């Protein structure tokens, strides 16, 4: 039977590319979005027209009740969650002294809370099945730290810590938990960067360019597949050599 993947933040960028690639590989998909309804509707139509089985679900992953409702909806529609891709995230660029309490809380609520709430909602089913794969989106900045992105970097480092600890906790239940830590990728998230900042990112990257969402999706698809069955608690970093 085809496997089911729940992808948070599937409406745009990396999450959307992951949805397209996993649909091509025969997964049934629950596509979460928050605000971009038009975009996710269009994606669902495109995938369905190509023969995929896809459903959409609106939820703020930073709200525990909404994360639970999303996991429940996925189980109701598809029977279970085989692969959870915690991709939804928000960025923040600016001096640490200018990060407000509200923005700090929001970054932690979405980037770390979203991973925690969704894992907590999905895990009982995976533990019952004695199998499952969780893939969390961190960032190279969670490993190396980005200047003027201290709050964002802190949340992405936390995602790595959560991934490693959870991998140890649920490994005996047959569940793998891994992290993807992309370098700079061509998505809306980097749209706020000016041309000089983008040029310097390209120059600092040994491969001389930003990554594409499809390239990150390929790493996600690998961790979702049976090819990765002996891998858990790891951080895979498709980053063009930006951090080695
Ligand atoms: P993006 O293009 O800005 O898309 C963000 C996605 O997250 C959207 O689908 C958005 O949904 C969703 N989202 C935001 N807040 C949400 C919430 N509260 N609840 C549910 N969904 C929410 O970002 P991206 O570049 O694809 O990044 C995806 C992930 O990769 C993020 O975790 C990011 O930190 C990480 N990452 C990105 C880069 C990069 O260079 N782009 C590098 C390293 C790591 P709506 O549009 O529907 O609101």
Coordinates of C-alpha atoms and ligand atoms in Angstrom, one line a residue:
X1 CA 0.0 0.0 0.0
X2 CA 1.2 3.5 -0.7
X3 CA 2.7 5.4 2.2
X4 CA 1.2 8.5 3.7
X5 CA 3.2 11.7 4.3
X6 CA 2.1 14.7 6.3
X7 CA 4.0 17.8 5.2
X8 CA 3.7 21.0 7.2
X9 CA 4.1 24.2 5.3
X10 CA 3.4 22.5 2.0
X11 CA 2.0 25.6 0.3
X12 CA 5.3 27.1 -0.7
X13 CA 9.0 26.7 -1.1
X14 CA 10.7 23.5 0.2
X15 CA 7.5 22.0 1.5
X16 CA 5.8 22.3 -1.8
X17 CA 8.8 20.8 -3.7
X18 CA 8.7 17.9 -1.2
X19 CA 5.0 17.4 -1.9
X20 CA 5.6 17.3 -5.7
X21 CA 8.5 14.9 -5.4
X22 CA 6.8 12.5 -2.9
X23 CA 3.6 12.6 -5.1
X24 CA 5.8 11.5 -8.1
X25 CA 7.0 8.6 -5.9
X26 CA 3.5 7.5 -5.1
X27 CA 3.0 8.8 -1.6
X28 CA -0.5 9.8 -0.4
X29 CA -0.2 13.4 0.9
X30 CA -1.7 15.5 3.7
X31 CA -0.7 19.1 2.7
X32 CA -0.7 21.5 5.6
X33 CA -0.8 25.3 5.0
X34 CA -1.4 28.3 7.2
X35 CA -2.2 31.4 5.1
X36 CA -1.5 30.5 1.5
X37 CA -4.8 28.8 0.6
X38 CA -4.8 29.7 -3.1
X39 CA -1.3 28.3 -3.5
X40 CA -2.1 25.0 -1.7
X41 CA -5.4 24.6 -3.6
X42 CA -3.6 25.0 -6.8
X43 CA -0.9 22.4 -5.7
X44 CA -3.6 19.9 -4.7
X45 CA -5.3 20.3 -8.1
X46 CA -2.0 19.8 -9.9
X47 CA -1.1 16.7 -7.9
X48 CA -4.6 15.2 -8.2
X49 CA -4.6 15.8 -12.0
X50 CA -1.4 13.9 -12.2
X51 CA -3.0 10.9 -10.3
X52 CA -1.9 11.6 -6.7
X53 CA -4.1 11.2 -3.7
X54 CA -3.7 14.5 -1.8
X55 CA -5.7 16.4 0.8
X56 CA -5.1 19.8 2.4
X57 CA -5.5 21.0 6.0
X58 CA -5.3 24.5 7.3
X59 CA -3.5 24.7 10.7
X60 CA -1.1 26.9 12.6
X61 CA 1.5 24.4 13.7
X62 CA 2.4 26.6 16.6
X63 CA -1.0 26.0 18.2
X64 CA -1.1 22.6 19.9
X65 CA -4.8 22.0 19.4
X66 CA -4.5 22.8 15.6
X67 CA -1.5 20.5 15.3
X68 CA -3.5 17.7 17.0
X69 CA -6.5 18.3 14.7
X70 CA -4.2 18.1 11.7
X71 CA -2.7 14.8 12.8
X72 CA -6.2 13.5 13.5
X73 CA -7.5 14.6 10.0
X74 CA -4.6 12.8 8.4
X75 CA -5.3 9.5 10.2
X76 CA -9.1 9.8 9.4
X77 CA -8.4 10.4 5.7
X78 CA -5.5 8.0 5.1
X79 CA -5.5 5.7 8.1
X80 CA -2.2 6.7 9.5
X81 CA 0.9 8.9 9.1
X82 CA 4.0 7.0 7.9
X83 CA 6.2 10.0 7.3
X84 CA 6.0 13.3 9.1
X85 CA 7.8 16.2 7.5
X86 CA 8.1 19.1 9.9
X87 CA 8.9 21.8 7.4
X88 CA 6.8 24.9 8.4
X89 CA 9.0 27.7 9.6
X90 CA 9.5 31.4 9.8
X91 CA 12.6 33.5 9.6
X92 CA 13.7 36.7 11.2
X93 CA 16.6 39.0 10.1
X94 CA 17.8 41.9 12.3
X95 CA 19.9 42.8 15.3
X96 CA 19.3 40.8 18.4
X97 CA 18.6 44.1 20.3
X98 CA 15.7 44.7 17.9
X99 CA 14.0 41.4 18.4
X100 CA 10.8 42.1 20.3
X101 CA 9.4 39.7 23.0
X102 CA 6.5 39.0 20.7
X103 CA 8.7 38.1 17.7
X104 CA 10.9 35.9 19.9
X105 CA 7.9 34.0 21.3
X106 CA 6.5 33.6 17.8
X107 CA 9.7 32.2 16.4
X108 CA 9.9 29.6 19.2
X109 CA 6.2 28.8 19.0
X110 CA 6.3 28.1 15.2
X111 CA 9.8 26.8 14.6
X112 CA 10.2 24.6 17.8
X113 CA 6.7 24.4 19.2
X114 CA 5.4 23.4 15.7
X115 CA 7.8 20.5 15.6
X116 CA 7.1 19.4 19.2
X117 CA 3.3 19.7 18.9
X118 CA 3.1 17.8 15.6
X119 CA 5.5 15.1 16.8
X120 CA 3.5 14.7 20.0
X121 CA 0.3 14.4 18.0
X122 CA 1.6 11.9 15.5
X123 CA 3.8 9.6 17.6
X124 CA 1.1 7.5 19.4
X125 CA 0.0 6.2 16.0
X126 CA 3.5 5.5 14.9
X127 CA 4.4 3.8 18.2
X128 CA 1.3 1.6 17.7
X129 CA 2.4 0.7 14.2
X130 CA 6.0 0.2 15.4
X131 CA 7.3 2.2 12.5
X132 CA 7.5 5.7 11.1
X133 CA 9.8 8.4 9.9
X134 CA 10.0 12.0 11.2
X135 CA 12.0 14.5 9.2
X136 CA 12.5 17.9 10.8
X137 CA 13.7 21.0 8.9
X138 CA 16.5 22.8 10.7
X139 CA 19.0 25.0 9.0
X140 CA 22.8 25.4 8.6
X141 CA 22.3 28.4 10.8
X142 CA 21.2 26.1 13.6
X143 CA 24.7 24.5 13.3
X144 CA 26.9 27.5 12.5
X145 CA 24.8 30.5 13.6
X146 CA 24.0 33.4 11.3
X147 CA 24.9 37.0 12.1
X148 CA 21.7 39.0 12.6
X149 CA 19.6 35.9 12.8
X150 CA 20.3 34.9 16.4
X151 CA 16.7 34.1 17.4
X152 CA 16.1 32.1 14.2
X153 CA 19.5 30.3 14.6
X154 CA 18.6 29.4 18.2
X155 CA 15.3 27.9 17.2
X156 CA 16.9 25.8 14.5
X157 CA 19.6 24.6 16.9
X158 CA 16.8 23.5 19.2
X159 CA 15.3 21.5 16.4
X160 CA 18.5 19.6 16.1
X161 CA 18.6 18.9 19.9
X162 CA 15.0 17.7 19.8
X163 CA 15.7 15.5 16.8
X164 CA 18.6 13.7 18.4
X165 CA 16.9 13.2 21.8
X166 CA 13.7 12.0 20.2
X167 CA 15.6 9.6 17.9
X168 CA 17.0 7.9 21.1
X169 CA 13.6 7.8 22.7
X170 CA 11.6 6.3 19.9
X171 CA 14.3 4.3 18.0
X172 CA 13.3 1.2 20.1
X173 CA 9.8 1.6 18.7
X174 CA 11.0 1.4 15.2
X175 CA 10.7 5.1 14.5
X176 CA 13.5 7.2 12.9
X177 CA 13.9 10.9 13.5
X178 CA 16.3 12.9 11.4
X179 CA 17.0 16.5 10.5
X180 CA 17.6 18.3 7.2
X181 CA 19.7 21.5 7.6
X182 CA 19.7 23.2 4.3
X183 CA 22.1 26.0 3.2
X184 CA 20.6 29.0 1.4
X185 CA 17.8 28.0 -0.8
X186 CA 15.8 29.9 -3.5
X187 CA 12.5 30.4 -1.7
X188 CA 10.3 33.3 -0.4
X189 CA 12.1 33.0 2.9
X190 CA 15.2 34.6 1.3
X191 CA 13.1 37.2 -0.7
X192 CA 13.8 39.8 2.0
X193 CA 17.6 39.6 1.4
X194 CA 18.9 42.3 -1.0
X195 CA 21.0 41.5 -4.0
X196 CA 24.3 42.2 -2.2
X197 CA 23.5 39.7 0.5
X198 CA 22.4 37.0 -2.0
X199 CA 25.7 37.6 -4.0
X200 CA 27.8 37.2 -0.9
X201 CA 25.9 33.9 0.0
X202 CA 26.6 32.7 -3.5
X203 CA 30.3 33.6 -3.2
X204 CA 30.7 32.0 0.2
X205 CA 29.1 28.8 -1.2
X206 CA 31.8 26.6 -2.8
X207 CA 29.3 25.4 -5.4
X208 CA 28.7 29.1 -6.3
X209 CA 24.9 29.2 -6.1
X210 CA 21.9 28.9 -3.9
X211 CA 20.1 25.5 -3.7
X212 CA 16.8 24.8 -5.3
X213 CA 13.7 23.6 -3.3
X214 CA 13.8 20.5 -5.4
X215 CA 17.4 19.7 -4.2
X216 CA 16.3 19.9 -0.6
X217 CA 13.2 17.8 -1.4
X218 CA 15.5 15.1 -2.8
X219 CA 17.2 14.9 0.6
X220 CA 13.8 14.8 2.3
X221 CA 12.7 12.0 -0.1
X222 CA 15.8 10.0 0.7
X223 CA 15.1 10.2 4.5
X224 CA 11.5 9.3 3.8
X225 CA 12.5 6.2 1.8
X226 CA 13.5 2.7 2.8
X227 CA 17.0 3.6 1.6
X228 CA 17.5 5.4 4.9
X229 CA 16.2 2.7 7.2
X230 CA 19.4 2.5 9.3
X231 CA 19.7 6.2 9.7
X232 CA 18.4 8.0 12.8
X233 CA 19.3 11.1 14.9
X234 CA 21.3 12.5 12.0
X235 CA 21.6 15.9 10.5
X236 CA 21.8 15.9 6.7
X237 CA 22.9 19.2 5.3
X238 CA 22.4 20.0 1.6
X239 CA 24.3 23.3 1.6
X240 CA 26.6 23.5 -1.5
X241 CA 29.6 23.4 0.9
X242 CA 28.6 26.7 2.7
X243 CA 29.3 24.9 6.0
X244 CA 31.7 22.0 6.0
Ligands
LIG1 P1 8.9 29.6 2.8 O1 9.0 29.6 1.4 O2 8.9 30.9 3.6 O3 7.6 28.8 3.2 C1 7.2 28.7 4.6 C2 6.1 27.6 4.7 O4 5.8 27.5 6.1 C3 4.8 28.1 4.0 O5 4.2 27.0 3.4 C4 4.0 28.6 5.2 O6 2.6 28.4 5.0 C5 4.4 27.7 6.3 N1 4.2 28.2 7.6 C6 4.7 29.4 8.2 N2 4.2 29.6 9.4 C7 3.3 28.5 9.6 C8 2.5 28.1 10.7 N3 2.4 28.9 11.8 N4 1.7 27.0 10.6 C9 1.8 26.3 9.4 N5 2.5 26.6 8.4 C10 3.3 27.7 8.5 O7 10.0 28.8 3.6 P2 11.1 27.7 3.0 O8 12.3 28.5 2.6 O9 10.4 26.8 2.1 O10 11.5 27.0 4.3 C11 10.9 25.8 4.7 C12 11.7 25.3 6.0 O11 13.1 25.2 5.6 C13 11.6 26.2 7.1 O12 11.6 25.5 8.4 C14 13.0 27.0 7.1 O13 13.4 27.5 8.3 C15 13.9 25.9 6.5 N6 15.1 26.4 5.8 C16 14.9 27.2 4.8 C17 16.1 27.7 4.2 C18 16.1 28.6 3.0 O14 17.1 29.2 2.6 N7 14.9 28.9 2.3 C19 17.4 27.4 4.7 C20 17.4 26.5 5.8 C21 16.3 26.1 6.3 P3 1.6 29.6 4.4 O15 2.3 30.2 3.3 O16 0.4 28.7 4.0 O17 1.3 30.5 5.6

